[in-house]
PDB file of C-alpha atoms in Angstrom:
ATOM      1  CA  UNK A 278     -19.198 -78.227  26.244  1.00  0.00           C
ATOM      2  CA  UNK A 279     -19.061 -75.695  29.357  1.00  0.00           C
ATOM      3  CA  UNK A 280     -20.539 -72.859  28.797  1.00  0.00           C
ATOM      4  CA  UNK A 281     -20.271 -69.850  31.485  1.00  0.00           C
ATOM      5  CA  UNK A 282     -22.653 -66.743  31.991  1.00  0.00           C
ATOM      6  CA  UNK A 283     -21.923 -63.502  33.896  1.00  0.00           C
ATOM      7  CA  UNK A 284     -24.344 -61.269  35.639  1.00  0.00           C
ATOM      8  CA  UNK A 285     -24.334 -58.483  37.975  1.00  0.00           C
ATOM      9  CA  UNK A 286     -22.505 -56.184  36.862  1.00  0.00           C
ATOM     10  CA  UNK A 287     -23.322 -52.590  36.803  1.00  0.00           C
ATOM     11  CA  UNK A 288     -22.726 -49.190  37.696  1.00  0.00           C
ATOM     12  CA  UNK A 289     -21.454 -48.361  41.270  1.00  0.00           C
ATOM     13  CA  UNK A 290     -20.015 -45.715  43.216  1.00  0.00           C
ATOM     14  CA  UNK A 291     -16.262 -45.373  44.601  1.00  0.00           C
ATOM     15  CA  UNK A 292     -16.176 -47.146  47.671  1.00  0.00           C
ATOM     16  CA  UNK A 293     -19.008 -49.389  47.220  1.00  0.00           C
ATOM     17  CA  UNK A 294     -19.749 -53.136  46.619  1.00  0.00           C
ATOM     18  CA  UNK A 295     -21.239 -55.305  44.120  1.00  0.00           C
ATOM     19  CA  UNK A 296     -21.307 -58.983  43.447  1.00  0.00           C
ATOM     20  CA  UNK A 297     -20.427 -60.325  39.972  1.00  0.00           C
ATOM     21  CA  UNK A 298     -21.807 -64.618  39.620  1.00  0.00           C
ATOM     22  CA  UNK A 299     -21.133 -66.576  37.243  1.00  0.00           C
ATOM     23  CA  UNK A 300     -23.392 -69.610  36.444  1.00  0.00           C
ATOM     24  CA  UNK A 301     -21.468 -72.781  35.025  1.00  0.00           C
ATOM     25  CA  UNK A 302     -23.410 -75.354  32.781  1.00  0.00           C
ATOM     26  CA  UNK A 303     -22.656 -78.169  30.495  1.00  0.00           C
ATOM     27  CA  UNK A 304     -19.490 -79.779  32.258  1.00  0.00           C
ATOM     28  CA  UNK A 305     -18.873 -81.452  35.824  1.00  0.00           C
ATOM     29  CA  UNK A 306     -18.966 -78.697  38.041  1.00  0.00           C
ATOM     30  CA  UNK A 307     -16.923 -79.674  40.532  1.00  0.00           C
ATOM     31  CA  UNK A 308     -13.832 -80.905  38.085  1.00  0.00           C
ATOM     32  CA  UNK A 309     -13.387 -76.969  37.292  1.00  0.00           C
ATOM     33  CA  UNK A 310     -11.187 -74.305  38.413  1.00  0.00           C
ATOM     34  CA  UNK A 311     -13.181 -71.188  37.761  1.00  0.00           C
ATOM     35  CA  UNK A 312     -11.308 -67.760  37.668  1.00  0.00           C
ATOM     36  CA  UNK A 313     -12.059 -63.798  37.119  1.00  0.00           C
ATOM     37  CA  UNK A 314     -10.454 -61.971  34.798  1.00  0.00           C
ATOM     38  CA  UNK A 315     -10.764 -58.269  33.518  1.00  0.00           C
ATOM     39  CA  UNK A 316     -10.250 -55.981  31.133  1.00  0.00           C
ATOM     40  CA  UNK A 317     -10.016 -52.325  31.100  1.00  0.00           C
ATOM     41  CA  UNK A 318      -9.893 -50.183  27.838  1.00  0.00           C
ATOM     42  CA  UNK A 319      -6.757 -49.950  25.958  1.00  0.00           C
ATOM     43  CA  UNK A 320      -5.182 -52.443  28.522  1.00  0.00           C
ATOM     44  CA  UNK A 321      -4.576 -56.189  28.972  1.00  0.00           C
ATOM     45  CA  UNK A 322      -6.722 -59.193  30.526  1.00  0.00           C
ATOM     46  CA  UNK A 323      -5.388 -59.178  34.152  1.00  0.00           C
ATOM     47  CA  UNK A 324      -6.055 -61.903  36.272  1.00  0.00           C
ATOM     48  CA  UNK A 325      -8.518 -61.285  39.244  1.00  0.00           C
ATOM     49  CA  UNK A 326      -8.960 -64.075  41.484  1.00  0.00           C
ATOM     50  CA  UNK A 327      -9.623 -67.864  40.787  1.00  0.00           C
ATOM     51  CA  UNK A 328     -10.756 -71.040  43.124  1.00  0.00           C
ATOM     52  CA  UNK A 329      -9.748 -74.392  42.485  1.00  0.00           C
ATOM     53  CA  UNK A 330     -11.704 -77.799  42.252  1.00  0.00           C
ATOM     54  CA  UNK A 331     -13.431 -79.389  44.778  1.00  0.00           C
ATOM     55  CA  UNK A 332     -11.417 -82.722  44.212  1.00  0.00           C
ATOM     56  CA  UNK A 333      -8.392 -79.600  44.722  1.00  0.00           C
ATOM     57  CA  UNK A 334      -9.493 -78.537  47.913  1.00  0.00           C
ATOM     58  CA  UNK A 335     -11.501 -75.419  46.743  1.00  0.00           C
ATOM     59  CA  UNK A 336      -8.500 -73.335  47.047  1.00  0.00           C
ATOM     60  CA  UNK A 337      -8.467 -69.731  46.515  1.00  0.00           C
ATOM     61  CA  UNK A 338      -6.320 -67.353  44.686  1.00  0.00           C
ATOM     62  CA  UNK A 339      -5.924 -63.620  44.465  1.00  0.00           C
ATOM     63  CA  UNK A 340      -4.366 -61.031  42.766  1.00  0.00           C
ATOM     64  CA  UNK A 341      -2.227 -58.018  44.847  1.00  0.00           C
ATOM     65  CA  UNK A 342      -4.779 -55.539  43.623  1.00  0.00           C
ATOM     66  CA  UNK A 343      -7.724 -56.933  44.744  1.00  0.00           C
ATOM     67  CA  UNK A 344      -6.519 -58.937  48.186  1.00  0.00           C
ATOM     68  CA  UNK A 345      -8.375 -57.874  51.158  1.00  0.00           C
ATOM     69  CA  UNK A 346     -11.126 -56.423  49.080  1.00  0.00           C
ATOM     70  CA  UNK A 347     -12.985 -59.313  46.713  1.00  0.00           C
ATOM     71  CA  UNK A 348     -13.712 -62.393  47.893  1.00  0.00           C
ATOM     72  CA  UNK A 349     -14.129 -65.523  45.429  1.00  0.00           C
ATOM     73  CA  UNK A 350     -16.475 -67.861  46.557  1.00  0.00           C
ATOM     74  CA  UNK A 351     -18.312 -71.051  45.035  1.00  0.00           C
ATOM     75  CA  UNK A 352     -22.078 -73.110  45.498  1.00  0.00           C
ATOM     76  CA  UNK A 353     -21.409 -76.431  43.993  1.00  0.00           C
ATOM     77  CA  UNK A 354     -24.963 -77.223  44.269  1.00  0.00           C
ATOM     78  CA  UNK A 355     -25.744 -74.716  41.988  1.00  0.00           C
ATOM     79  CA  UNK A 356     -22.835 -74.564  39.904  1.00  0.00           C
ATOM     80  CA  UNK A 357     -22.380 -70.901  40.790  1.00  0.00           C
ATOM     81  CA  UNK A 358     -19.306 -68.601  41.344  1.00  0.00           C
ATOM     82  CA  UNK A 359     -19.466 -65.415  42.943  1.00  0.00           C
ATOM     83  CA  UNK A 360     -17.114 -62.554  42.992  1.00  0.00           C
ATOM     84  CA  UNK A 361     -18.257 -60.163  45.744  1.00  0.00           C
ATOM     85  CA  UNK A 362     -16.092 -57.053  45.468  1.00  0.00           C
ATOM     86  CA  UNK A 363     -16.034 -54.246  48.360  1.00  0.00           C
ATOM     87  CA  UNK A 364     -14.456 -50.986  48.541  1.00  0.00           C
ATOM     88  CA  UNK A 365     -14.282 -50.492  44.931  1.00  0.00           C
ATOM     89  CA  UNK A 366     -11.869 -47.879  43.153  1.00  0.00           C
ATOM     90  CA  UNK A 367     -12.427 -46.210  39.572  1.00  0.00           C
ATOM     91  CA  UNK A 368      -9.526 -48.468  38.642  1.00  0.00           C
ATOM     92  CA  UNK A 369     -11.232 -51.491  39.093  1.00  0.00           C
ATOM     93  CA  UNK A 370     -13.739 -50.159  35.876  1.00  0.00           C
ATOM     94  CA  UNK A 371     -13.487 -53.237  33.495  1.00  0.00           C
ATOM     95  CA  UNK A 372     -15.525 -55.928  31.730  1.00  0.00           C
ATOM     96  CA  UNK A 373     -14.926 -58.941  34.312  1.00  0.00           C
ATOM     97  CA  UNK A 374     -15.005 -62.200  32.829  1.00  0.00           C
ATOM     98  CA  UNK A 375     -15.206 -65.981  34.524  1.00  0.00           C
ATOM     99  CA  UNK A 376     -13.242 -68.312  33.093  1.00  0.00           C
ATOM    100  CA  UNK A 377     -12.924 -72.404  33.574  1.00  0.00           C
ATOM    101  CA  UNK A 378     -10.927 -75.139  33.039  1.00  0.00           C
ATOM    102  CA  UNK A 379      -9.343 -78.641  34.067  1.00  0.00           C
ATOM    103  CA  UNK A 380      -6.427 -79.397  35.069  1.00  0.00           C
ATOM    104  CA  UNK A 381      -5.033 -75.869  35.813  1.00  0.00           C
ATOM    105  CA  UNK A 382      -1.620 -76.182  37.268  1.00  0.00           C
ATOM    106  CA  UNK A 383      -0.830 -73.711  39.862  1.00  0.00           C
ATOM    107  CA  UNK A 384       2.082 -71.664  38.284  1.00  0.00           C
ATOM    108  CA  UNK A 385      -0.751 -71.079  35.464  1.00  0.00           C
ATOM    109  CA  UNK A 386      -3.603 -70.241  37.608  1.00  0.00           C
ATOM    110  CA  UNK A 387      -2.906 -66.580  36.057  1.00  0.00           C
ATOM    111  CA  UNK A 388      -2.658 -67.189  32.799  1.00  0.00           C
ATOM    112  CA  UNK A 389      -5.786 -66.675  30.977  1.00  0.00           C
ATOM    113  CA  UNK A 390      -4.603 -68.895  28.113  1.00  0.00           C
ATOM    114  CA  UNK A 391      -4.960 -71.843  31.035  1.00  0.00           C
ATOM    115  CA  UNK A 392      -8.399 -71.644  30.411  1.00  0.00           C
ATOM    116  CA  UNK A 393     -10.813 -73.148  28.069  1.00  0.00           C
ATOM    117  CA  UNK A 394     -13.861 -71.811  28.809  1.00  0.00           C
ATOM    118  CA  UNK A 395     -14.834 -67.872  28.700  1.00  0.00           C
ATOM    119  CA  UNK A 396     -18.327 -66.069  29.173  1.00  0.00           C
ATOM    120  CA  UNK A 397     -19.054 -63.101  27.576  1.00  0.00           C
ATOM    121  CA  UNK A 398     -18.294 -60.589  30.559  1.00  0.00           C
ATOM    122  CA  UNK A 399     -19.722 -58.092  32.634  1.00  0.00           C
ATOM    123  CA  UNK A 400     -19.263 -54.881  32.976  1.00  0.00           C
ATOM    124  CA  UNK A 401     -18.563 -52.990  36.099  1.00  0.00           C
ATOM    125  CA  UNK A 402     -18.043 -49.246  36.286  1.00  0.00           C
ATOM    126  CA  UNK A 403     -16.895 -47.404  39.395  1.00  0.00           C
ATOM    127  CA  UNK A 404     -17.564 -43.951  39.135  1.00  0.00           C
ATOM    128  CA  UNK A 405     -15.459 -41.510  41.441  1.00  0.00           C
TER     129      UNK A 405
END
């Protein structure tokens, strides 16, 4: 069973940066496409960013709103993802969750229900 913690959230200021990981256990690390999601009160999940499998060329994924700003990143020697994000915005305020499966075909790469796996989230709060 995979089982997927977030830390490193927190509280930051408009404009600044802060890195979100996400430590993977229990499955074969490198077999995994590992995504971000978030969710904002009263809204939906929206996808964030994702990378594929190593066997998949570690290929990376983003979503319009975050492009150019957060970078998705991956240490498969110690089953680690990282989600550094930079020039933050109030509207970025969410609970950001990583998420992992197998076998993730690309046209579903945004779909949170292409996941199996789900931590418990993070939250990050951009104050203006």
């Amino acid at each position: 069973q995979v089982q997927l913690l977030e830390s490193g959230g927190g509280l930051v200021q408009d404009g600044g940066s802060l890195r979100v990981s996400c430590a993977v256990s229990g499955g074969t690390f490198n077999s995994l496409t590992v995504g971000w999601f978030r969710q904002a009160p009263g809204k939906e999940r929206e996808f964030v960013a994702a990378i594929r499998s190593r066997s998949s060329g570690s290929r990376i994924y983003y979503s319009d709103s975050v492009k150019g700003r957060f970078t998705i990143s991956r240490d498969n020697a110690k089953n680690m993802v990282y989600l550094q994000m930079s020039s933050l915005k109030p509207e970025d305020t969410a609970v950001y969750y990583c998420a992992a499966g197998q076998g993730i075909i690309l046209s579903s790469l945004w779909t949170g229900g292409a996941y199996a796996y789900w931590g418990q989230g993070t939250q990050v709060t951009v104050s203006s």
